[in-house]
PDB file of C-alpha atoms in Angstrom:
ATOM      1  CA  UNK A   1       7.739 -21.437  -5.446  1.00  0.00           C
ATOM      2  CA  UNK A   2       7.585 -18.389  -7.676  1.00  0.00           C
ATOM      3  CA  UNK A   3       7.299 -14.846  -6.392  1.00  0.00           C
ATOM      4  CA  UNK A   4       3.915 -13.119  -6.523  1.00  0.00           C
ATOM      5  CA  UNK A   5       2.864  -9.511  -6.980  1.00  0.00           C
ATOM      6  CA  UNK A   6       0.443  -7.496  -4.843  1.00  0.00           C
ATOM      7  CA  UNK A   7      -0.693  -3.957  -5.651  1.00  0.00           C
ATOM      8  CA  UNK A   8      -2.268  -1.916  -2.857  1.00  0.00           C
ATOM      9  CA  UNK A   9      -3.394   1.665  -2.383  1.00  0.00           C
ATOM     10  CA  UNK A  10      -3.858   2.881   1.163  1.00  0.00           C
ATOM     11  CA  UNK A  11      -3.252   6.606   0.998  1.00  0.00           C
ATOM     12  CA  UNK A  12       0.167   8.123   0.459  1.00  0.00           C
ATOM     13  CA  UNK A  13       2.569   5.566  -0.953  1.00  0.00           C
ATOM     14  CA  UNK A  14       5.394   6.783   1.303  1.00  0.00           C
ATOM     15  CA  UNK A  15       3.523   5.241   4.254  1.00  0.00           C
ATOM     16  CA  UNK A  16       2.652   1.925   2.683  1.00  0.00           C
ATOM     17  CA  UNK A  17       6.107   1.517   1.141  1.00  0.00           C
ATOM     18  CA  UNK A  18       7.861   2.100   4.484  1.00  0.00           C
ATOM     19  CA  UNK A  19       5.655  -0.415   6.283  1.00  0.00           C
ATOM     20  CA  UNK A  20       5.949  -3.232   3.763  1.00  0.00           C
ATOM     21  CA  UNK A  21       9.723  -2.846   3.484  1.00  0.00           C
ATOM     22  CA  UNK A  22       9.823  -4.124   7.086  1.00  0.00           C
ATOM     23  CA  UNK A  23       8.177  -7.501   6.460  1.00  0.00           C
ATOM     24  CA  UNK A  24       9.747 -10.899   6.028  1.00  0.00           C
ATOM     25  CA  UNK A  25       9.016 -12.374   2.622  1.00  0.00           C
ATOM     26  CA  UNK A  26       8.625  -9.033   0.862  1.00  0.00           C
ATOM     27  CA  UNK A  27      11.388  -9.043  -1.728  1.00  0.00           C
ATOM     28  CA  UNK A  28      10.712  -5.650  -3.342  1.00  0.00           C
ATOM     29  CA  UNK A  29       8.494  -2.643  -2.699  1.00  0.00           C
ATOM     30  CA  UNK A  30       7.961  -0.007  -5.343  1.00  0.00           C
ATOM     31  CA  UNK A  31       5.824   3.132  -5.247  1.00  0.00           C
ATOM     32  CA  UNK A  32       3.739   3.892  -8.303  1.00  0.00           C
ATOM     33  CA  UNK A  33       0.401   4.714  -9.855  1.00  0.00           C
ATOM     34  CA  UNK A  34      -2.414   2.630 -11.303  1.00  0.00           C
ATOM     35  CA  UNK A  35      -6.114   2.744 -12.012  1.00  0.00           C
ATOM     36  CA  UNK A  36      -6.197   5.877 -14.136  1.00  0.00           C
ATOM     37  CA  UNK A  37      -7.027   6.869 -17.676  1.00  0.00           C
ATOM     38  CA  UNK A  38      -3.854   8.531 -19.011  1.00  0.00           C
ATOM     39  CA  UNK A  39      -0.571   6.905 -19.960  1.00  0.00           C
ATOM     40  CA  UNK A  40       2.685   7.647 -18.136  1.00  0.00           C
ATOM     41  CA  UNK A  41       1.253   9.979 -15.503  1.00  0.00           C
ATOM     42  CA  UNK A  42       3.560  12.237 -13.531  1.00  0.00           C
ATOM     43  CA  UNK A  43       3.288  13.029  -9.836  1.00  0.00           C
ATOM     44  CA  UNK A  44       2.075  16.579 -10.428  1.00  0.00           C
ATOM     45  CA  UNK A  45      -0.808  15.213 -12.523  1.00  0.00           C
ATOM     46  CA  UNK A  46      -1.651  12.634  -9.876  1.00  0.00           C
ATOM     47  CA  UNK A  47      -1.777  15.367  -7.212  1.00  0.00           C
ATOM     48  CA  UNK A  48      -4.399  17.240  -9.240  1.00  0.00           C
ATOM     49  CA  UNK A  49      -6.671  14.210  -8.816  1.00  0.00           C
ATOM     50  CA  UNK A  50      -7.898  14.308 -12.411  1.00  0.00           C
ATOM     51  CA  UNK A  51      -6.127  11.262 -13.880  1.00  0.00           C
ATOM     52  CA  UNK A  52      -8.043   8.620 -11.930  1.00  0.00           C
ATOM     53  CA  UNK A  53      -4.816   6.993 -10.695  1.00  0.00           C
ATOM     54  CA  UNK A  54      -4.258   5.846  -7.133  1.00  0.00           C
ATOM     55  CA  UNK A  55      -0.939   6.084  -5.338  1.00  0.00           C
ATOM     56  CA  UNK A  56      -0.032   2.429  -4.797  1.00  0.00           C
ATOM     57  CA  UNK A  57       2.760   0.145  -3.739  1.00  0.00           C
ATOM     58  CA  UNK A  58       3.669  -2.853  -5.818  1.00  0.00           C
ATOM     59  CA  UNK A  59       4.985  -5.694  -3.683  1.00  0.00           C
ATOM     60  CA  UNK A  60       6.979  -8.652  -4.894  1.00  0.00           C
ATOM     61  CA  UNK A  61       6.653 -11.331  -2.238  1.00  0.00           C
ATOM     62  CA  UNK A  62       7.433 -14.942  -1.458  1.00  0.00           C
ATOM     63  CA  UNK A  63       4.087 -16.601  -0.621  1.00  0.00           C
ATOM     64  CA  UNK A  64       5.916 -19.336   1.287  1.00  0.00           C
ATOM     65  CA  UNK A  65       7.133 -16.710   3.770  1.00  0.00           C
ATOM     66  CA  UNK A  66       4.267 -14.206   3.821  1.00  0.00           C
ATOM     67  CA  UNK A  67       0.821 -14.924   2.429  1.00  0.00           C
ATOM     68  CA  UNK A  68      -1.359 -12.488   0.531  1.00  0.00           C
ATOM     69  CA  UNK A  69      -3.797 -12.726   3.437  1.00  0.00           C
ATOM     70  CA  UNK A  70      -1.092 -11.676   5.901  1.00  0.00           C
ATOM     71  CA  UNK A  71      -0.180  -8.769   3.631  1.00  0.00           C
ATOM     72  CA  UNK A  72      -3.823  -7.655   3.665  1.00  0.00           C
ATOM     73  CA  UNK A  73      -3.987  -7.955   7.456  1.00  0.00           C
ATOM     74  CA  UNK A  74      -1.087  -5.503   7.681  1.00  0.00           C
ATOM     75  CA  UNK A  75      -2.658  -3.302   4.983  1.00  0.00           C
ATOM     76  CA  UNK A  76      -5.890  -2.944   6.972  1.00  0.00           C
ATOM     77  CA  UNK A  77      -3.910  -2.071  10.107  1.00  0.00           C
ATOM     78  CA  UNK A  78      -2.009   0.850   8.581  1.00  0.00           C
ATOM     79  CA  UNK A  79      -4.805   2.847   6.969  1.00  0.00           C
ATOM     80  CA  UNK A  80      -8.471   3.676   7.481  1.00  0.00           C
ATOM     81  CA  UNK A  81     -10.513   1.650   4.970  1.00  0.00           C
ATOM     82  CA  UNK A  82     -13.702   3.492   5.939  1.00  0.00           C
ATOM     83  CA  UNK A  83     -12.841   6.931   4.562  1.00  0.00           C
ATOM     84  CA  UNK A  84     -13.650   7.427   0.898  1.00  0.00           C
ATOM     85  CA  UNK A  85     -10.820   9.027  -1.084  1.00  0.00           C
ATOM     86  CA  UNK A  86      -9.039  10.177   2.042  1.00  0.00           C
ATOM     87  CA  UNK A  87      -6.343   9.184   4.500  1.00  0.00           C
ATOM     88  CA  UNK A  88      -5.915  11.766   7.245  1.00  0.00           C
ATOM     89  CA  UNK A  89      -5.127  15.124   5.645  1.00  0.00           C
ATOM     90  CA  UNK A  90      -4.481  13.492   2.246  1.00  0.00           C
ATOM     91  CA  UNK A  91      -7.699  14.005   0.296  1.00  0.00           C
ATOM     92  CA  UNK A  92      -8.532  12.939  -3.268  1.00  0.00           C
ATOM     93  CA  UNK A  93      -9.186   9.847  -5.343  1.00  0.00           C
ATOM     94  CA  UNK A  94      -5.420   9.285  -5.582  1.00  0.00           C
ATOM     95  CA  UNK A  95      -5.477   8.378  -1.864  1.00  0.00           C
ATOM     96  CA  UNK A  96      -8.318   5.850  -2.063  1.00  0.00           C
ATOM     97  CA  UNK A  97      -8.247   2.492  -0.343  1.00  0.00           C
ATOM     98  CA  UNK A  98      -7.914  -0.128  -3.073  1.00  0.00           C
ATOM     99  CA  UNK A  99      -6.696  -3.669  -3.643  1.00  0.00           C
ATOM    100  CA  UNK A 100      -5.725  -4.481  -7.229  1.00  0.00           C
ATOM    101  CA  UNK A 101      -5.845  -8.264  -7.522  1.00  0.00           C
ATOM    102  CA  UNK A 102      -3.533 -10.149  -9.896  1.00  0.00           C
ATOM    103  CA  UNK A 103      -5.147 -13.589  -9.673  1.00  0.00           C
ATOM    104  CA  UNK A 104      -8.591 -15.062  -8.935  1.00  0.00           C
ATOM    105  CA  UNK A 105      -7.134 -16.374  -5.671  1.00  0.00           C
ATOM    106  CA  UNK A 106      -6.099 -12.873  -4.617  1.00  0.00           C
ATOM    107  CA  UNK A 107      -9.599 -11.620  -5.428  1.00  0.00           C
ATOM    108  CA  UNK A 108     -11.180 -14.339  -3.280  1.00  0.00           C
ATOM    109  CA  UNK A 109      -8.773 -13.741  -0.400  1.00  0.00           C
ATOM    110  CA  UNK A 110      -9.388  -9.994  -0.553  1.00  0.00           C
ATOM    111  CA  UNK A 111     -13.173 -10.478  -0.508  1.00  0.00           C
ATOM    112  CA  UNK A 112     -12.891 -12.626   2.626  1.00  0.00           C
ATOM    113  CA  UNK A 113     -10.547 -10.223   4.411  1.00  0.00           C
ATOM    114  CA  UNK A 114     -12.730  -7.220   3.537  1.00  0.00           C
ATOM    115  CA  UNK A 115     -15.762  -9.079   4.943  1.00  0.00           C
ATOM    116  CA  UNK A 116     -13.830  -9.842   8.134  1.00  0.00           C
ATOM    117  CA  UNK A 117     -12.720  -6.213   8.431  1.00  0.00           C
ATOM    118  CA  UNK A 118     -16.369  -5.147   8.361  1.00  0.00           C
ATOM    119  CA  UNK A 119     -16.595  -6.704  11.836  1.00  0.00           C
ATOM    120  CA  UNK A 120     -13.556  -4.775  13.080  1.00  0.00           C
ATOM    121  CA  UNK A 121     -14.339  -1.255  11.916  1.00  0.00           C
ATOM    122  CA  UNK A 122     -17.282   0.825  13.194  1.00  0.00           C
ATOM    123  CA  UNK A 123     -18.057   2.274   9.746  1.00  0.00           C
ATOM    124  CA  UNK A 124     -18.579   0.574   6.366  1.00  0.00           C
ATOM    125  CA  UNK A 125     -15.460  -0.530   4.482  1.00  0.00           C
ATOM    126  CA  UNK A 126     -15.030   1.485   1.264  1.00  0.00           C
ATOM    127  CA  UNK A 127     -11.936  -0.339  -0.015  1.00  0.00           C
ATOM    128  CA  UNK A 128     -12.220  -0.959  -3.750  1.00  0.00           C
ATOM    129  CA  UNK A 129     -11.419  -4.381  -5.159  1.00  0.00           C
ATOM    130  CA  UNK A 130     -10.350  -4.152  -8.807  1.00  0.00           C
ATOM    131  CA  UNK A 131      -8.371  -6.209 -11.304  1.00  0.00           C
ATOM    132  CA  UNK A 132      -4.748  -5.124 -11.681  1.00  0.00           C
ATOM    133  CA  UNK A 133      -4.365  -2.450 -14.323  1.00  0.00           C
ATOM    134  CA  UNK A 134      -1.431  -0.854 -16.094  1.00  0.00           C
ATOM    135  CA  UNK A 135       1.075   0.119 -13.445  1.00  0.00           C
ATOM    136  CA  UNK A 136       3.490   3.047 -13.685  1.00  0.00           C
ATOM    137  CA  UNK A 137       6.517   3.329 -11.431  1.00  0.00           C
ATOM    138  CA  UNK A 138       6.629   6.625  -9.541  1.00  0.00           C
ATOM    139  CA  UNK A 139       9.511   9.023 -10.006  1.00  0.00           C
ATOM    140  CA  UNK A 140      12.811   7.962  -8.455  1.00  0.00           C
ATOM    141  CA  UNK A 141      12.632  10.515  -5.625  1.00  0.00           C
ATOM    142  CA  UNK A 142       9.499   8.733  -4.314  1.00  0.00           C
ATOM    143  CA  UNK A 143      11.262   5.368  -3.991  1.00  0.00           C
ATOM    144  CA  UNK A 144      12.519   4.529  -0.484  1.00  0.00           C
ATOM    145  CA  UNK A 145      11.268   7.941   0.584  1.00  0.00           C
ATOM    146  CA  UNK A 146      10.970   7.281   4.319  1.00  0.00           C
ATOM    147  CA  UNK A 147      14.381   5.605   4.517  1.00  0.00           C
ATOM    148  CA  UNK A 148      15.981   8.579   2.777  1.00  0.00           C
ATOM    149  CA  UNK A 149      13.992  11.295   4.588  1.00  0.00           C
ATOM    150  CA  UNK A 150      13.066  10.035   8.075  1.00  0.00           C
ATOM    151  CA  UNK A 151      13.234  13.511   9.633  1.00  0.00           C
ATOM    152  CA  UNK A 152      11.120  15.228   6.957  1.00  0.00           C
ATOM    153  CA  UNK A 153       7.926  16.499   8.638  1.00  0.00           C
ATOM    154  CA  UNK A 154       5.423  14.161   6.966  1.00  0.00           C
ATOM    155  CA  UNK A 155       7.704  11.189   7.533  1.00  0.00           C
ATOM    156  CA  UNK A 156       8.342  12.004  11.193  1.00  0.00           C
ATOM    157  CA  UNK A 157       4.704  12.663  12.103  1.00  0.00           C
ATOM    158  CA  UNK A 158       2.712  10.418   9.729  1.00  0.00           C
ATOM    159  CA  UNK A 159       4.928   7.611   8.384  1.00  0.00           C
ATOM    160  CA  UNK A 160       7.037   6.846  11.471  1.00  0.00           C
ATOM    161  CA  UNK A 161       4.041   6.081  13.749  1.00  0.00           C
ATOM    162  CA  UNK A 162       2.676   3.615  11.161  1.00  0.00           C
ATOM    163  CA  UNK A 163       6.050   1.880  10.906  1.00  0.00           C
ATOM    164  CA  UNK A 164       6.248   1.734  14.695  1.00  0.00           C
ATOM    165  CA  UNK A 165       2.715   0.318  14.968  1.00  0.00           C
ATOM    166  CA  UNK A 166       3.487  -2.469  12.507  1.00  0.00           C
ATOM    167  CA  UNK A 167       6.751  -3.309  14.263  1.00  0.00           C
ATOM    168  CA  UNK A 168       4.839  -3.689  17.514  1.00  0.00           C
ATOM    169  CA  UNK A 169       1.681  -5.386  16.200  1.00  0.00           C
ATOM    170  CA  UNK A 170       3.425  -7.758  13.787  1.00  0.00           C
ATOM    171  CA  UNK A 171       6.772  -8.173  15.563  1.00  0.00           C
ATOM    172  CA  UNK A 172       7.023 -11.824  14.472  1.00  0.00           C
ATOM    173  CA  UNK A 173       6.810 -10.771  10.810  1.00  0.00           C
ATOM    174  CA  UNK A 174       9.522  -8.069  10.885  1.00  0.00           C
ATOM    175  CA  UNK A 175      12.744  -8.793   9.006  1.00  0.00           C
ATOM    176  CA  UNK A 176      15.764  -9.424  11.225  1.00  0.00           C
ATOM    177  CA  UNK A 177      17.740  -6.568   9.645  1.00  0.00           C
ATOM    178  CA  UNK A 178      14.930  -4.124  10.554  1.00  0.00           C
ATOM    179  CA  UNK A 179      14.903  -4.868  14.272  1.00  0.00           C
TER     180      UNK A 179
END
C-alpha cells in the first residue's frame, strides 16, 4: 500500500516531531508551517503571529503499520486540545491545535476522534479541522531539533516529558530502535 501524509499542529513543532519520530510506521517527520496567508514564511515571521501559519509536523506514514486514527490518538495525548492558540507558555495562533486533512477519509476519522476526545477532556475541544493547505518546510535547524539538542532547556523540560509519556502510554507502538 502507498504511504500517506498527515499534517498536524499541536503547539511547538519540536515537541510533536520528537514524539512522532518514535512511532512504528512513521517513515518521515518534518517540521514546517501551513495555514497562513504569505508565501515562503520564515520562522521569525511565524513567531510574530501575523502570518496566520501554524507550526506543524508533516508525517509520511504506512497505514498498514499505523493508522491515521492511531496517529490522532497519540496527537491528542501530547497536547492540550482545549486551549485556544496556546500550548503551555507558547502563546499565539502559530501554536493552535489543528488537523489538516489530506483526504475525505482523514476528515471523517478526525471528526470521530475529536468527538470521542470531547468525552475525555473536561473543557471543550478547540482543535481546528481544515483541508491541507500549502505547506512550507521549516528551516533546517528546526529539523530533528530534540535529537540534536536534548539538553537544551526547552527540550529537557518540555519535549522530553512528552516523549517519555508516549513511550510509556504507547509502548507497543514504539519503534524497536527507539527503545
